[in-house]
């Protein structure tokens, strides 16, 4: 599991208390429901983080599946023991979301909202399902309703920040949500990453770099190193760009993008041998034999021979 999050003191404390309550009183469904929520929200938080870093959402779901499985186990156990109807409804929808059955989530959550007073969490789950089926308008509407009932609902704020930042591009609204999150976790990685992304999208390279560099210092991530490299390249710092793309490749040595990015910088510096080596290494990676990479390497080789090819 993700150690950077696993080591979070507040999370560990809550997990420990719910587990202790379940052990002292077997069949105590409220503790099982709450621990299931804890695991589910951690799973969703990690997926949102990865999407903010432009990582493949399906890969992210696979990477963090352990949290999903823990959540499903607690909800299934709690449901088998009975419990209040509202809790049962939330657990039923949560299990379907953990199984990535988004259409079922939408149907069951919509139905449950008509018969329960505990709507806040259901709206969060419903909004999450809408996000995964690319209905961002409906997702945002449900999250807004959840936050109207519970203005400091952290996981709803995380999701709305992501929607406003990456989908709707409502940067000022996203910044206001980040300010709310910052009050409770001023050094939070999601807050830092989101703030850096707003700076980047508004063209504030220096401020964006400061945020992203702090993020990778605390939690190395190949996609964020790529972002740092792109900014440094655009800002006329080829040495810094090469360093960043190299760090990205160290973390993901089976991915061709860092090598191709580094090759582009070498080519811009007329370091054609270095660019040729990077493109060649990229093409040698399993599953990364792309026409675009061959074309780029061909152009480099032509320039090495003084042929005038773009």
mmCIF file of C-alpha atoms in Angstrom:
data_model
loop_
_atom_site.group_PDB
_atom_site.id
_atom_site.type_symbol
_atom_site.label_atom_id
_atom_site.label_comp_id
_atom_site.label_asym_id
_atom_site.label_seq_id
_atom_site.Cartn_x
_atom_site.Cartn_y
_atom_site.Cartn_z
ATOM 1 C CA UNK A 1 0.000 0.000 0.000
ATOM 2 C CA UNK A 2 0.934 3.645 -0.288
ATOM 3 C CA UNK A 3 3.296 4.204 2.616
ATOM 4 C CA UNK A 4 3.217 8.007 2.354
ATOM 5 C CA UNK A 5 -0.481 7.891 3.229
ATOM 6 C CA UNK A 6 -0.292 4.853 5.456
ATOM 7 C CA UNK A 7 2.049 6.769 7.765
ATOM 8 C CA UNK A 8 -0.438 9.616 8.236
ATOM 9 C CA UNK A 9 -0.976 9.863 12.002
ATOM 10 C CA UNK A 10 -4.638 10.882 11.861
ATOM 11 C CA UNK A 11 -5.503 8.076 9.470
ATOM 12 C CA UNK A 12 -3.639 5.503 11.534
ATOM 13 C CA UNK A 13 -5.291 6.707 14.719
ATOM 14 C CA UNK A 14 -8.786 6.408 13.253
ATOM 15 C CA UNK A 15 -8.030 3.003 11.731
ATOM 16 C CA UNK A 16 -6.665 1.750 15.051
ATOM 17 C CA UNK A 17 -9.681 2.948 17.028
ATOM 18 C CA UNK A 18 -12.245 1.452 14.641
ATOM 19 C CA UNK A 19 -10.320 -1.829 14.614
ATOM 20 C CA UNK A 20 -10.100 -1.884 18.410
ATOM 21 C CA UNK A 21 -13.834 -1.196 18.713
ATOM 22 C CA UNK A 22 -14.613 -4.052 16.321
ATOM 23 C CA UNK A 23 -12.361 -6.421 18.260
ATOM 24 C CA UNK A 24 -13.792 -5.519 21.665
ATOM 25 C CA UNK A 25 -17.348 -5.821 20.414
ATOM 26 C CA UNK A 26 -17.639 -8.284 17.520
ATOM 27 C CA UNK A 27 -20.568 -7.495 15.306
ATOM 28 C CA UNK A 28 -20.472 -3.775 16.205
ATOM 29 C CA UNK A 29 -21.609 -2.585 12.784
ATOM 30 C CA UNK A 30 -21.058 1.199 13.276
ATOM 31 C CA UNK A 31 -17.307 0.615 13.703
ATOM 32 C CA UNK A 32 -17.218 -1.624 10.629
ATOM 33 C CA UNK A 33 -19.103 0.944 8.567
ATOM 34 C CA UNK A 34 -16.795 3.734 9.698
ATOM 35 C CA UNK A 35 -13.633 1.765 8.982
ATOM 36 C CA UNK A 36 -15.051 0.816 5.587
ATOM 37 C CA UNK A 37 -15.641 4.506 4.890
ATOM 38 C CA UNK A 38 -12.109 5.302 5.986
ATOM 39 C CA UNK A 39 -10.640 2.818 3.509
ATOM 40 C CA UNK A 40 -12.997 3.856 0.709
ATOM 41 C CA UNK A 41 -12.198 7.541 1.085
ATOM 42 C CA UNK A 42 -8.497 6.783 1.152
ATOM 43 C CA UNK A 43 -8.899 4.843 -2.090
ATOM 44 C CA UNK A 44 -10.796 7.715 -3.715
ATOM 45 C CA UNK A 45 -8.273 10.259 -2.439
ATOM 46 C CA UNK A 46 -5.371 8.341 -3.969
ATOM 47 C CA UNK A 47 -7.182 8.016 -7.291
ATOM 48 C CA UNK A 48 -7.934 11.766 -7.297
ATOM 49 C CA UNK A 49 -4.285 12.497 -6.522
ATOM 50 C CA UNK A 50 -3.100 10.339 -9.408
ATOM 51 C CA UNK A 51 -5.557 11.966 -11.795
ATOM 52 C CA UNK A 52 -4.362 15.388 -10.700
ATOM 53 C CA UNK A 53 -0.878 14.220 -11.703
ATOM 54 C CA UNK A 54 -2.246 13.070 -15.093
ATOM 55 C CA UNK A 55 -1.720 9.396 -14.417
ATOM 56 C CA UNK A 56 -3.794 6.712 -16.103
ATOM 57 C CA UNK A 57 -6.990 6.447 -14.006
ATOM 58 C CA UNK A 58 -7.409 2.715 -14.627
ATOM 59 C CA UNK A 59 -3.802 2.078 -13.600
ATOM 60 C CA UNK A 60 -4.423 4.191 -10.523
ATOM 61 C CA UNK A 61 -7.432 2.065 -9.599
ATOM 62 C CA UNK A 62 -5.327 -1.074 -9.976
ATOM 63 C CA UNK A 63 -2.414 0.392 -8.003
ATOM 64 C CA UNK A 64 -4.587 1.229 -5.014
ATOM 65 C CA UNK A 65 -6.904 -1.781 -5.171
ATOM 66 C CA UNK A 66 -5.813 -2.946 -1.713
ATOM 67 C CA UNK A 67 -7.696 -0.047 -0.079
ATOM 68 C CA UNK A 68 -10.752 -0.862 -2.158
ATOM 69 C CA UNK A 69 -10.632 -4.501 -1.080
ATOM 70 C CA UNK A 70 -10.363 -3.553 2.602
ATOM 71 C CA UNK A 71 -13.342 -1.246 2.233
ATOM 72 C CA UNK A 72 -15.430 -3.896 0.488
ATOM 73 C CA UNK A 73 -14.617 -6.466 3.183
ATOM 74 C CA UNK A 74 -15.783 -4.170 5.996
ATOM 75 C CA UNK A 75 -18.966 -3.122 4.198
ATOM 76 C CA UNK A 76 -19.803 -6.719 3.288
ATOM 77 C CA UNK A 77 -19.282 -7.837 6.898
ATOM 78 C CA UNK A 78 -21.395 -4.974 8.240
ATOM 79 C CA UNK A 79 -24.195 -5.666 5.778
ATOM 80 C CA UNK A 80 -24.229 -9.355 6.716
ATOM 81 C CA UNK A 81 -24.758 -8.360 10.370
ATOM 82 C CA UNK A 82 -27.633 -6.009 9.611
ATOM 83 C CA UNK A 83 -27.729 -2.493 10.981
ATOM 84 C CA UNK A 84 -29.687 0.666 10.295
ATOM 85 C CA UNK A 85 -31.326 1.049 6.901
ATOM 86 C CA UNK A 86 -29.469 4.263 6.083
ATOM 87 C CA UNK A 87 -26.117 2.629 6.805
ATOM 88 C CA UNK A 88 -27.113 -0.383 4.730
ATOM 89 C CA UNK A 89 -27.971 1.870 1.789
ATOM 90 C CA UNK A 90 -24.658 3.706 1.950
ATOM 91 C CA UNK A 91 -22.741 0.434 2.269
ATOM 92 C CA UNK A 92 -24.580 -1.102 -0.676
ATOM 93 C CA UNK A 93 -23.722 1.847 -2.914
ATOM 94 C CA UNK A 94 -20.135 1.963 -1.626
ATOM 95 C CA UNK A 95 -19.587 -1.702 -2.486
ATOM 96 C CA UNK A 96 -20.794 -1.100 -6.040
ATOM 97 C CA UNK A 97 -18.474 1.898 -6.351
ATOM 98 C CA UNK A 98 -15.566 -0.196 -5.070
ATOM 99 C CA UNK A 99 -16.439 -2.725 -7.785
ATOM 100 C CA UNK A 100 -16.371 0.136 -10.340
ATOM 101 C CA UNK A 101 -19.981 -0.574 -11.335
ATOM 102 C CA UNK A 102 -20.772 3.068 -11.968
ATOM 103 C CA UNK A 103 -24.168 2.635 -13.653
ATOM 104 C CA UNK A 104 -25.321 0.505 -10.711
ATOM 105 C CA UNK A 105 -24.027 3.150 -8.287
ATOM 106 C CA UNK A 106 -26.008 5.834 -10.085
ATOM 107 C CA UNK A 107 -29.201 3.772 -10.046
ATOM 108 C CA UNK A 108 -28.929 2.623 -6.420
ATOM 109 C CA UNK A 109 -27.797 5.995 -5.046
ATOM 110 C CA UNK A 110 -30.590 7.820 -6.862
ATOM 111 C CA UNK A 111 -33.119 5.370 -5.457
ATOM 112 C CA UNK A 112 -31.679 5.557 -1.930
ATOM 113 C CA UNK A 113 -31.788 9.368 -1.963
ATOM 114 C CA UNK A 114 -35.576 9.161 -2.243
ATOM 115 C CA UNK A 115 -35.992 7.210 0.995
ATOM 116 C CA UNK A 116 -33.206 8.271 3.365
ATOM 117 C CA UNK A 117 -32.394 11.397 5.329
ATOM 118 C CA UNK A 118 -28.641 10.707 5.286
ATOM 119 C CA UNK A 119 -27.964 12.091 1.817
ATOM 120 C CA UNK A 120 -24.526 13.696 2.125
ATOM 121 C CA UNK A 121 -22.382 10.609 1.661
ATOM 122 C CA UNK A 122 -24.711 9.184 -0.957
ATOM 123 C CA UNK A 123 -24.309 12.360 -2.977
ATOM 124 C CA UNK A 124 -20.519 12.068 -2.722
ATOM 125 C CA UNK A 125 -20.664 8.486 -4.003
ATOM 126 C CA UNK A 126 -23.107 9.471 -6.736
ATOM 127 C CA UNK A 127 -20.931 12.407 -7.789
ATOM 128 C CA UNK A 128 -17.892 10.136 -7.936
ATOM 129 C CA UNK A 129 -19.736 7.700 -10.198
ATOM 130 C CA UNK A 130 -20.799 10.528 -12.512
ATOM 131 C CA UNK A 131 -17.181 11.671 -12.727
ATOM 132 C CA UNK A 132 -16.012 8.219 -13.825
ATOM 133 C CA UNK A 133 -18.645 8.084 -16.592
ATOM 134 C CA UNK A 134 -17.605 11.570 -17.799
ATOM 135 C CA UNK A 135 -20.760 13.402 -16.713
ATOM 136 C CA UNK A 136 -18.876 16.189 -14.993
ATOM 137 C CA UNK A 137 -21.844 18.569 -14.794
ATOM 138 C CA UNK A 138 -23.915 16.060 -12.843
ATOM 139 C CA UNK A 139 -20.879 15.147 -10.735
ATOM 140 C CA UNK A 140 -20.329 18.769 -9.748
ATOM 141 C CA UNK A 141 -24.040 19.273 -8.977
ATOM 142 C CA UNK A 142 -24.085 16.301 -6.570
ATOM 143 C CA UNK A 143 -20.880 17.374 -4.848
ATOM 144 C CA UNK A 144 -22.251 20.909 -4.448
ATOM 145 C CA UNK A 145 -25.353 19.448 -2.780
ATOM 146 C CA UNK A 146 -23.213 17.338 -0.450
ATOM 147 C CA UNK A 147 -21.177 20.379 0.559
ATOM 148 C CA UNK A 148 -24.311 22.438 1.102
ATOM 149 C CA UNK A 149 -25.196 19.937 3.855
ATOM 150 C CA UNK A 150 -21.628 19.535 5.170
ATOM 151 C CA UNK A 151 -19.445 22.499 4.082
ATOM 152 C CA UNK A 152 -16.187 21.023 5.429
ATOM 153 C CA UNK A 153 -16.671 17.482 4.095
ATOM 154 C CA UNK A 154 -13.044 16.899 3.163
ATOM 155 C CA UNK A 155 -13.509 14.230 0.525
ATOM 156 C CA UNK A 156 -16.237 16.201 -1.204
ATOM 157 C CA UNK A 157 -13.916 19.228 -1.244
ATOM 158 C CA UNK A 158 -11.138 17.102 -2.741
ATOM 159 C CA UNK A 159 -13.418 15.883 -5.491
ATOM 160 C CA UNK A 160 -14.863 19.325 -6.232
ATOM 161 C CA UNK A 161 -11.363 20.815 -6.375
ATOM 162 C CA UNK A 162 -10.358 18.185 -8.916
ATOM 163 C CA UNK A 163 -13.493 18.791 -10.991
ATOM 164 C CA UNK A 164 -13.038 22.548 -10.986
ATOM 165 C CA UNK A 165 -9.333 22.353 -11.711
ATOM 166 C CA UNK A 166 -8.938 19.569 -14.239
ATOM 167 C CA UNK A 167 -12.365 19.289 -15.857
ATOM 168 C CA UNK A 168 -14.159 22.635 -15.735
ATOM 169 C CA UNK A 169 -10.962 24.768 -15.578
ATOM 170 C CA UNK A 170 -12.609 27.057 -13.005
ATOM 171 C CA UNK A 171 -9.296 28.022 -11.473
ATOM 172 C CA UNK A 172 -10.490 30.723 -9.074
ATOM 173 C CA UNK A 173 -13.222 28.441 -7.720
ATOM 174 C CA UNK A 174 -10.669 25.633 -7.325
ATOM 175 C CA UNK A 175 -8.365 28.027 -5.459
ATOM 176 C CA UNK A 176 -11.147 28.823 -2.986
ATOM 177 C CA UNK A 177 -11.681 25.121 -2.322
ATOM 178 C CA UNK A 178 -7.941 24.679 -1.811
ATOM 179 C CA UNK A 179 -8.024 27.520 0.728
ATOM 180 C CA UNK A 180 -10.652 25.612 2.709
ATOM 181 C CA UNK A 181 -8.586 22.429 2.575
ATOM 182 C CA UNK A 182 -5.453 24.376 3.530
ATOM 183 C CA UNK A 183 -7.067 25.514 6.800
ATOM 184 C CA UNK A 184 -7.170 21.899 8.004
ATOM 185 C CA UNK A 185 -4.001 20.611 6.318
ATOM 186 C CA UNK A 186 -1.696 23.510 5.408
ATOM 187 C CA UNK A 187 1.077 21.169 4.267
ATOM 188 C CA UNK A 188 -1.133 18.619 2.528
ATOM 189 C CA UNK A 189 0.213 17.154 -0.705
ATOM 190 C CA UNK A 190 -3.107 17.496 -2.526
ATOM 191 C CA UNK A 191 -3.241 21.182 -1.569
ATOM 192 C CA UNK A 192 0.350 21.694 -2.681
ATOM 193 C CA UNK A 193 -0.172 19.870 -5.966
ATOM 194 C CA UNK A 194 -3.406 21.703 -6.727
ATOM 195 C CA UNK A 195 -1.836 25.069 -5.951
ATOM 196 C CA UNK A 196 1.088 24.259 -8.251
ATOM 197 C CA UNK A 197 -1.301 23.278 -11.026
ATOM 198 C CA UNK A 198 -3.192 26.576 -10.710
ATOM 199 C CA UNK A 199 0.107 28.484 -10.909
ATOM 200 C CA UNK A 200 1.092 26.447 -13.983
ATOM 201 C CA UNK A 201 -2.198 27.038 -15.776
ATOM 202 C CA UNK A 202 -1.984 30.765 -15.012
ATOM 203 C CA UNK A 203 1.563 30.960 -16.403
ATOM 204 C CA UNK A 204 3.321 31.499 -13.075
ATOM 205 C CA UNK A 205 6.253 29.191 -13.731
ATOM 206 C CA UNK A 206 8.383 30.097 -10.714
ATOM 207 C CA UNK A 207 5.556 29.546 -8.238
ATOM 208 C CA UNK A 208 4.481 26.314 -9.965
ATOM 209 C CA UNK A 209 8.026 24.960 -9.837
ATOM 210 C CA UNK A 210 8.314 25.691 -6.131
ATOM 211 C CA UNK A 211 5.140 23.697 -5.428
ATOM 212 C CA UNK A 212 6.005 20.765 -7.684
ATOM 213 C CA UNK A 213 9.559 20.497 -6.353
ATOM 214 C CA UNK A 214 8.258 20.283 -2.798
ATOM 215 C CA UNK A 215 5.774 17.612 -3.891
ATOM 216 C CA UNK A 216 8.445 15.375 -5.454
ATOM 217 C CA UNK A 217 10.737 15.962 -2.480
ATOM 218 C CA UNK A 218 8.066 14.467 -0.237
ATOM 219 C CA UNK A 219 6.527 11.979 -2.645
ATOM 220 C CA UNK A 220 8.570 11.207 -5.806
ATOM 221 C CA UNK A 221 6.332 10.931 -8.851
ATOM 222 C CA UNK A 222 7.427 10.473 -12.449
ATOM 223 C CA UNK A 223 4.557 12.515 -13.900
ATOM 224 C CA UNK A 224 5.349 15.508 -11.718
ATOM 225 C CA UNK A 225 9.041 15.287 -12.633
ATOM 226 C CA UNK A 226 7.889 15.413 -16.273
ATOM 227 C CA UNK A 227 5.917 18.539 -15.465
ATOM 228 C CA UNK A 228 8.966 20.096 -13.805
ATOM 229 C CA UNK A 229 11.065 19.224 -16.841
ATOM 230 C CA UNK A 230 8.550 20.791 -19.209
ATOM 231 C CA UNK A 231 8.495 24.020 -17.217
ATOM 232 C CA UNK A 232 12.276 24.197 -17.010
ATOM 233 C CA UNK A 233 12.557 23.571 -20.751
ATOM 234 C CA UNK A 234 10.018 26.312 -21.521
ATOM 235 C CA UNK A 235 11.809 28.682 -19.157
ATOM 236 C CA UNK A 236 15.148 28.224 -20.956
ATOM 237 C CA UNK A 237 16.808 25.910 -18.439
ATOM 238 C CA UNK A 238 17.853 22.857 -20.519
ATOM 239 C CA UNK A 239 20.190 21.530 -17.832
ATOM 240 C CA UNK A 240 17.395 21.574 -15.273
ATOM 241 C CA UNK A 241 15.035 19.984 -17.796
ATOM 242 C CA UNK A 242 17.463 17.129 -18.521
ATOM 243 C CA UNK A 243 17.882 16.546 -14.789
ATOM 244 C CA UNK A 244 14.100 16.437 -14.250
ATOM 245 C CA UNK A 245 13.472 14.036 -17.138
ATOM 246 C CA UNK A 246 16.307 11.846 -15.860
ATOM 247 C CA UNK A 247 14.683 11.719 -12.419
ATOM 248 C CA UNK A 248 11.384 10.791 -14.067
ATOM 249 C CA UNK A 249 13.052 7.902 -15.883
ATOM 250 C CA UNK A 250 14.703 6.674 -12.686
ATOM 251 C CA UNK A 251 11.253 6.261 -11.150
ATOM 252 C CA UNK A 252 9.647 4.738 -14.278
ATOM 253 C CA UNK A 253 12.411 2.935 -16.203
ATOM 254 C CA UNK A 254 9.916 1.074 -18.415
ATOM 255 C CA UNK A 255 8.224 4.254 -19.724
ATOM 256 C CA UNK A 256 9.484 5.911 -22.897
ATOM 257 C CA UNK A 257 8.205 9.461 -22.331
ATOM 258 C CA UNK A 258 11.040 10.649 -20.026
ATOM 259 C CA UNK A 259 13.631 9.394 -22.530
ATOM 260 C CA UNK A 260 11.893 11.059 -25.476
ATOM 261 C CA UNK A 261 11.504 14.299 -23.534
ATOM 262 C CA UNK A 262 15.191 14.249 -22.612
ATOM 263 C CA UNK A 263 16.102 13.499 -26.237
ATOM 264 C CA UNK A 264 14.176 16.591 -27.360
ATOM 265 C CA UNK A 265 16.224 18.773 -25.021
ATOM 266 C CA UNK A 266 19.497 17.223 -26.205
ATOM 267 C CA UNK A 267 18.423 17.816 -29.804
ATOM 268 C CA UNK A 268 17.676 21.462 -29.052
ATOM 269 C CA UNK A 269 21.221 21.768 -27.714
ATOM 270 C CA UNK A 270 22.544 20.027 -30.885
ATOM 271 C CA UNK A 271 23.744 17.164 -28.718
ATOM 272 C CA UNK A 272 22.731 14.703 -31.406
ATOM 273 C CA UNK A 273 24.602 11.650 -30.102
ATOM 274 C CA UNK A 274 22.897 11.972 -26.720
ATOM 275 C CA UNK A 275 19.505 12.458 -28.382
ATOM 276 C CA UNK A 276 20.096 9.400 -30.609
ATOM 277 C CA UNK A 277 20.943 7.283 -27.565
ATOM 278 C CA UNK A 278 17.787 8.340 -25.722
ATOM 279 C CA UNK A 279 15.504 7.662 -28.684
ATOM 280 C CA UNK A 280 17.196 4.303 -29.233
ATOM 281 C CA UNK A 281 16.750 3.389 -25.574
ATOM 282 C CA UNK A 282 13.081 4.426 -25.743
ATOM 283 C CA UNK A 283 12.470 2.234 -28.782
ATOM 284 C CA UNK A 284 14.091 -0.714 -27.009
ATOM 285 C CA UNK A 285 11.555 -0.619 -24.173
ATOM 286 C CA UNK A 286 8.915 -3.377 -24.468
ATOM 287 C CA UNK A 287 5.693 -2.040 -25.953
ATOM 288 C CA UNK A 288 7.118 1.370 -26.851
ATOM 289 C CA UNK A 289 8.113 0.936 -30.491
ATOM 290 C CA UNK A 290 6.296 3.977 -31.921
ATOM 291 C CA UNK A 291 6.369 5.511 -35.373
ATOM 292 C CA UNK A 292 6.775 8.998 -33.902
ATOM 293 C CA UNK A 293 9.924 7.941 -32.053
ATOM 294 C CA UNK A 294 11.450 6.409 -35.189
ATOM 295 C CA UNK A 295 10.653 9.610 -37.074
ATOM 296 C CA UNK A 296 12.275 11.749 -34.372
ATOM 297 C CA UNK A 297 15.395 9.557 -34.298
ATOM 298 C CA UNK A 298 15.566 9.634 -38.101
ATOM 299 C CA UNK A 299 15.543 13.429 -38.047
ATOM 300 C CA UNK A 300 18.373 13.445 -35.514
ATOM 301 C CA UNK A 301 20.440 11.037 -37.597
ATOM 302 C CA UNK A 302 19.855 13.120 -40.698
ATOM 303 C CA UNK A 303 21.085 16.224 -38.896
ATOM 304 C CA UNK A 304 24.166 14.345 -37.715
ATOM 305 C CA UNK A 305 24.931 13.692 -41.382
ATOM 306 C CA UNK A 306 24.221 17.364 -42.242
ATOM 307 C CA UNK A 307 21.065 16.587 -44.188
ATOM 308 C CA UNK A 308 18.536 19.422 -43.999
ATOM 309 C CA UNK A 309 15.517 17.587 -42.610
ATOM 310 C CA UNK A 310 13.202 19.099 -40.011
#
